[in-house]
mmCIF file of the C-alpha atoms, coordinates in Angstrom:
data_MODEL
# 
_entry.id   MODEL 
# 
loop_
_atom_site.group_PDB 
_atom_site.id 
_atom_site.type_symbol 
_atom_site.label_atom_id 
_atom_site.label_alt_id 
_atom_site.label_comp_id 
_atom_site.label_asym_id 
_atom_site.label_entity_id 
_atom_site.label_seq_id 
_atom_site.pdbx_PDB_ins_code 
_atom_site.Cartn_x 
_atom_site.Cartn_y 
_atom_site.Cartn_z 
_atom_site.occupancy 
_atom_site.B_iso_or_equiv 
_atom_site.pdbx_formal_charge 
_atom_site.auth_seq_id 
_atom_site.auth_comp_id 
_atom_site.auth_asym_id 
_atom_site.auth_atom_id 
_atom_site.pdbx_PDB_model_num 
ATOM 1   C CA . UNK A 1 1   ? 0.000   0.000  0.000   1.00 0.00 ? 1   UNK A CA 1 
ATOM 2   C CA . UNK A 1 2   ? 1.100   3.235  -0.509  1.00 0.00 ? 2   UNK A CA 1 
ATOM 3   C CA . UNK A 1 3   ? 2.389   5.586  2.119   1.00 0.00 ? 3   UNK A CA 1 
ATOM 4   C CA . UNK A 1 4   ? 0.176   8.253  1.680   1.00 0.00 ? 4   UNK A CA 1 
ATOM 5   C CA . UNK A 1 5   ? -3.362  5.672  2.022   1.00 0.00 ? 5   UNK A CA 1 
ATOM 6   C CA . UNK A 1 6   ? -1.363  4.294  5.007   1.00 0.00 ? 6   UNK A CA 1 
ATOM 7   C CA . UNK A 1 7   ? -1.650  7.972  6.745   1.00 0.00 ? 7   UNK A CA 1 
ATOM 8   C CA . UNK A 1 8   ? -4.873  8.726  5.560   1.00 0.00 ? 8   UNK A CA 1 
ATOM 9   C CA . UNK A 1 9   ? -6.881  5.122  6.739   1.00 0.00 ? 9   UNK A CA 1 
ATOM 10  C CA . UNK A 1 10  ? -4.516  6.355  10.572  1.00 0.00 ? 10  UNK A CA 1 
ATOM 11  C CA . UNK A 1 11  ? -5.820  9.509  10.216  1.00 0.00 ? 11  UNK A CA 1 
ATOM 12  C CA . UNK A 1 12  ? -8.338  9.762  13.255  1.00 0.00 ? 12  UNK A CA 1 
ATOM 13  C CA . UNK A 1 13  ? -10.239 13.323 12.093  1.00 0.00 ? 13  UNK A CA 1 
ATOM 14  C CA . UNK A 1 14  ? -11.433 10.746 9.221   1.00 0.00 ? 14  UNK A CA 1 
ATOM 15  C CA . UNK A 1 15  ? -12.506 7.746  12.068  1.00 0.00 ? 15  UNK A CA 1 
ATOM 16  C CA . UNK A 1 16  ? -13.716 10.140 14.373  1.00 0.00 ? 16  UNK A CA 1 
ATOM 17  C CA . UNK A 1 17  ? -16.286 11.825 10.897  1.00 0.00 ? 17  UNK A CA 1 
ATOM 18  C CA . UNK A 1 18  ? -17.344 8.231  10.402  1.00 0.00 ? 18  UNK A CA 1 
ATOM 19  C CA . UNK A 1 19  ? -18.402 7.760  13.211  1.00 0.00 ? 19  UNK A CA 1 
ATOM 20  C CA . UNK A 1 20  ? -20.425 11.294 13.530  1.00 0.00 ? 20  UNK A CA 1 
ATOM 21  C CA . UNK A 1 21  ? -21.633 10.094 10.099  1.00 0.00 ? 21  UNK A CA 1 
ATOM 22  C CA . UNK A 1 22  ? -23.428 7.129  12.338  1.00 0.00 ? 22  UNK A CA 1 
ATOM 23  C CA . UNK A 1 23  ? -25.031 9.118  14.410  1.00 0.00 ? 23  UNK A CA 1 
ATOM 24  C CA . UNK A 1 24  ? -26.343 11.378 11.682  1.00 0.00 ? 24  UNK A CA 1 
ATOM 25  C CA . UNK A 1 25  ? -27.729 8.018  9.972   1.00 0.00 ? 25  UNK A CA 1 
ATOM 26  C CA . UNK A 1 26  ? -29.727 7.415  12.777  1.00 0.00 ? 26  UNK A CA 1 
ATOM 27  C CA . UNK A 1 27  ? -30.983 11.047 13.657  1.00 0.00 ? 27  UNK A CA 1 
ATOM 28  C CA . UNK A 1 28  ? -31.733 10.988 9.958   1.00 0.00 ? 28  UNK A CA 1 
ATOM 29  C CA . UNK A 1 29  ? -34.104 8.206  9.867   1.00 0.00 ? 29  UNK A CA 1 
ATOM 30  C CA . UNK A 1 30  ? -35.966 8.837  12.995  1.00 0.00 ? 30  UNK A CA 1 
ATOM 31  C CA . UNK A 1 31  ? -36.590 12.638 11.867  1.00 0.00 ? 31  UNK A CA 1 
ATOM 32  C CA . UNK A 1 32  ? -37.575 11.129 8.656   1.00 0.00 ? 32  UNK A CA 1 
ATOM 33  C CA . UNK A 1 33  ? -40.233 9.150  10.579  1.00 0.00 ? 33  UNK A CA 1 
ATOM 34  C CA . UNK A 1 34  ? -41.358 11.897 12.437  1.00 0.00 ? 34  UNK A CA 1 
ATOM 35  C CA . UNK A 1 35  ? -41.694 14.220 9.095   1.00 0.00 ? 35  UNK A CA 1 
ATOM 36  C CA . UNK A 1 36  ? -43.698 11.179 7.402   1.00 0.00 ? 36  UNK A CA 1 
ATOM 37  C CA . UNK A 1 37  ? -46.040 11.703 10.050  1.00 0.00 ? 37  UNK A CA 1 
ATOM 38  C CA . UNK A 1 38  ? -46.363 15.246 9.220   1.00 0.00 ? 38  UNK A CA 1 
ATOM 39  C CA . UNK A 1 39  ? -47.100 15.113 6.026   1.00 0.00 ? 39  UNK A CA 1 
ATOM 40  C CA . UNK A 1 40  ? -49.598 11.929 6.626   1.00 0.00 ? 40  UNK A CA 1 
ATOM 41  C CA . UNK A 1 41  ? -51.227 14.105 9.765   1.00 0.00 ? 41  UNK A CA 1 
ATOM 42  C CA . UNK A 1 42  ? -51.559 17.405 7.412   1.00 0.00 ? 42  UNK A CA 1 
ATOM 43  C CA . UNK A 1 43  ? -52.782 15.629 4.631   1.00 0.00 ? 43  UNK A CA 1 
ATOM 44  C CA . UNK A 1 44  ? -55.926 14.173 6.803   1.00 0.00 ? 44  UNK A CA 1 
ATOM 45  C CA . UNK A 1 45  ? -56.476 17.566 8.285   1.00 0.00 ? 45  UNK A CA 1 
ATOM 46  C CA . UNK A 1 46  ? -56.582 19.368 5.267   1.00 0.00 ? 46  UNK A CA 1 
ATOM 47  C CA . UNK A 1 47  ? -59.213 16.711 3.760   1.00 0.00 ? 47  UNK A CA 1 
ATOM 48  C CA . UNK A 1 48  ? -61.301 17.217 7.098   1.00 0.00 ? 48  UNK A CA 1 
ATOM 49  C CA . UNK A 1 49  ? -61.022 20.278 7.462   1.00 0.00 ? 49  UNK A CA 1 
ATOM 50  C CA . UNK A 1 50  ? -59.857 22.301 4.585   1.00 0.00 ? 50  UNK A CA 1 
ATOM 51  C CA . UNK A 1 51  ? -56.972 24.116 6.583   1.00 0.00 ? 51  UNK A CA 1 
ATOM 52  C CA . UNK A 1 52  ? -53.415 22.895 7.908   1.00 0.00 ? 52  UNK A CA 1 
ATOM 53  C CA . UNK A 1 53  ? -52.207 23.387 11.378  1.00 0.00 ? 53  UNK A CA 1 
ATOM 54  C CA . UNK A 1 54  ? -49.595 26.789 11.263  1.00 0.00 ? 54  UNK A CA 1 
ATOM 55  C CA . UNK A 1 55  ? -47.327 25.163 14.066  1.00 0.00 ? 55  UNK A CA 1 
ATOM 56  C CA . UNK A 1 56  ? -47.092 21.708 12.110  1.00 0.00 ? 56  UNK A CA 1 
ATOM 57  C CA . UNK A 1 57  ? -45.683 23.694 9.313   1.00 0.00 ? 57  UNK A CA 1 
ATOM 58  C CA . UNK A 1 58  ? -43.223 25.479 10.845  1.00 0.00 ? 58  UNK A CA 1 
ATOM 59  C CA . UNK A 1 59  ? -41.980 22.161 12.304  1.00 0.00 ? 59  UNK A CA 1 
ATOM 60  C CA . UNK A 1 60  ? -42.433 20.663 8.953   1.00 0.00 ? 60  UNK A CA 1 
ATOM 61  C CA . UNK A 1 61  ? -39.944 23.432 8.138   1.00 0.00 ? 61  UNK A CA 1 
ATOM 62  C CA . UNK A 1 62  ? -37.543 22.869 10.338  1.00 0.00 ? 62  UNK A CA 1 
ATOM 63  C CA . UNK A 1 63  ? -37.308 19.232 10.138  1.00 0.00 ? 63  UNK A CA 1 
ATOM 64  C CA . UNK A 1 64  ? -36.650 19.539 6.532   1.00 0.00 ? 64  UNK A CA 1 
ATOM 65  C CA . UNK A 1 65  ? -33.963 21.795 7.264   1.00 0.00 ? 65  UNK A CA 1 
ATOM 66  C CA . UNK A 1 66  ? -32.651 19.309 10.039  1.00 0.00 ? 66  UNK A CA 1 
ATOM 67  C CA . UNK A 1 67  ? -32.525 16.756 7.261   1.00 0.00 ? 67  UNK A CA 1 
ATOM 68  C CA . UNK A 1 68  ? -31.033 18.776 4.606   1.00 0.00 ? 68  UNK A CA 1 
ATOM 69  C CA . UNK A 1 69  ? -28.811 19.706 7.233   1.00 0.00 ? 69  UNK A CA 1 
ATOM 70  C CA . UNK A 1 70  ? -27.913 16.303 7.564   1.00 0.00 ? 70  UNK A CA 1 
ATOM 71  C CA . UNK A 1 71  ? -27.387 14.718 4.025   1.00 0.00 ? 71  UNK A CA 1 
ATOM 72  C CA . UNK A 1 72  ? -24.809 17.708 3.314   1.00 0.00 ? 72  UNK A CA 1 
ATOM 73  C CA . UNK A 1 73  ? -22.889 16.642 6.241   1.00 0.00 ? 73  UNK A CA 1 
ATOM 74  C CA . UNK A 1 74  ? -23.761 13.141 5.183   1.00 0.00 ? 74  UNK A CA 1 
ATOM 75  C CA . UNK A 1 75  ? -22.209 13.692 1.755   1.00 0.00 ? 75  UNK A CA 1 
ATOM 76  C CA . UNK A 1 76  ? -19.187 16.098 2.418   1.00 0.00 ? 76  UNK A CA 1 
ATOM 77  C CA . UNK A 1 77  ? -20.721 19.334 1.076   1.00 0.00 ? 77  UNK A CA 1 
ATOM 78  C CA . UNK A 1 78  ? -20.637 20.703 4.987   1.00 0.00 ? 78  UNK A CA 1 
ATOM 79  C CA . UNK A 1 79  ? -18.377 20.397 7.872   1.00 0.00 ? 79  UNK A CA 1 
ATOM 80  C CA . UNK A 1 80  ? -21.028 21.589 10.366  1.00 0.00 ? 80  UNK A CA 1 
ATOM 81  C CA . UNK A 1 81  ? -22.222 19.615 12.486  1.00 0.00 ? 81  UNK A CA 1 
ATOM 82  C CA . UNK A 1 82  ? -26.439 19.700 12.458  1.00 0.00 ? 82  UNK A CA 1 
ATOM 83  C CA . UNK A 1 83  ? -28.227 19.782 15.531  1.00 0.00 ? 83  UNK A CA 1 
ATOM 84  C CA . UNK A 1 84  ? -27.701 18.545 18.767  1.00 0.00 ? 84  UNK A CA 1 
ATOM 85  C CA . UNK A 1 85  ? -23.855 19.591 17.994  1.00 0.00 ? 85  UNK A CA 1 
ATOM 86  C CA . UNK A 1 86  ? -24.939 22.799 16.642  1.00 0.00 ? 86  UNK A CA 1 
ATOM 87  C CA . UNK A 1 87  ? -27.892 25.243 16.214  1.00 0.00 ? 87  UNK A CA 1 
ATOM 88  C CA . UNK A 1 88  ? -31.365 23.462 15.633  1.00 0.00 ? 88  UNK A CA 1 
ATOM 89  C CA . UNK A 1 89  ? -32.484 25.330 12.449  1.00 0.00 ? 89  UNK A CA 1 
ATOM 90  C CA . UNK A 1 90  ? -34.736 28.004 12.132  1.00 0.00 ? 90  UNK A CA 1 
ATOM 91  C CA . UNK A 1 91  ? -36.862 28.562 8.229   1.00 0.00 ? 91  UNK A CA 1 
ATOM 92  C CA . UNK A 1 92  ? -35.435 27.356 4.932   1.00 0.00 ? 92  UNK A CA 1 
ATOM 93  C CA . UNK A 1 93  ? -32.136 25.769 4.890   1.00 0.00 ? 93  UNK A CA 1 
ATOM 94  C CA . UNK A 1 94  ? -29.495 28.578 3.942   1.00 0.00 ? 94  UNK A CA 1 
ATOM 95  C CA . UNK A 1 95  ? -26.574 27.600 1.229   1.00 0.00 ? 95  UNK A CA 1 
ATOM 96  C CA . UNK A 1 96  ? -23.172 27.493 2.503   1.00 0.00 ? 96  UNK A CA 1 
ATOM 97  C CA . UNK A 1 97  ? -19.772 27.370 0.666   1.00 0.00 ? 97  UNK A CA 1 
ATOM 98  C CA . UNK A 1 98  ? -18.930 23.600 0.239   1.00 0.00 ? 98  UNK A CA 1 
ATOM 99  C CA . UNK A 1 99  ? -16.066 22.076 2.613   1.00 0.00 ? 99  UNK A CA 1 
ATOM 100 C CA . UNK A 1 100 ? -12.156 22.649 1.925   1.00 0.00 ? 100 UNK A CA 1 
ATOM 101 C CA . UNK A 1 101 ? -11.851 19.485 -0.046  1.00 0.00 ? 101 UNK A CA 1 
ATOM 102 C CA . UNK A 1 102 ? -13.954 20.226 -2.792  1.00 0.00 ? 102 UNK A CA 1 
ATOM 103 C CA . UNK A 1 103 ? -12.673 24.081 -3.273  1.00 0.00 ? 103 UNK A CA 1 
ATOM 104 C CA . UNK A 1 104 ? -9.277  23.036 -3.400  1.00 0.00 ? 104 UNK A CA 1 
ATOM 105 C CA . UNK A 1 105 ? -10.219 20.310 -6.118  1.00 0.00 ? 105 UNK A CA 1 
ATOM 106 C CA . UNK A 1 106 ? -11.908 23.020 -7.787  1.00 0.00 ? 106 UNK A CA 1 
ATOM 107 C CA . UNK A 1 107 ? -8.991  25.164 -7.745  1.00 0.00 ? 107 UNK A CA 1 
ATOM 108 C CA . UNK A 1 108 ? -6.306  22.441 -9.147  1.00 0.00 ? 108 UNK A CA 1 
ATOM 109 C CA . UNK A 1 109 ? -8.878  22.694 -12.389 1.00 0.00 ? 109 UNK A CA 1 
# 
């Protein structure tokens, strides 16, 4: 193997990601639950009723943040950490400038 894959697989920022990446899987899927529910719960309330409930769409909101929060951790576009290691988010997810890695691939172009 090569020297360089020998540092990076010792590197422990990369272990220590992976396993942050773990945890994320798992907030992911229960807030994915909880969402499902959501939508299911609007859905019927809006057929009964004609209106949807205010609060359950700002939490609709944010839980759609949380989860786009999430995958762009998930996937390497972010190196902040969502919610409970940061901020929980307020409104529409907000576009930040992608992690190191990818600029500096961008910039060998």
């Amino acid at each position: 193997m090569n020297d360089e894959i020998k540092q990076n697989i010792r590197e422990s920022k990369t272990w220590l990601r992976g396993l942050y990446m773990l945890l994320f899987l798992i907030f992911y899927s229960v807030a994915k639950v909880i969402i499902f529910t959501i939508i299911a719960f609007q859905f019927i309330l809006s057929l009964l009723t004609g209106t949807t409930n205010e609060r359950l769409v700002k939490l609709g909101q944010s839980l759609s943040t949380y989860l786009y929060q999430i995958l762009t951790f998930l996937t390497f576009n972010s190196d902040q950490h969502p919610y409970p290691f940061g901020a929980w988010p307020k409104g529409a997810p907000s576009v930040k400038k992608a992690t190191k890695n990818i600029d500096k691939e961008s910039a060998d172009k």
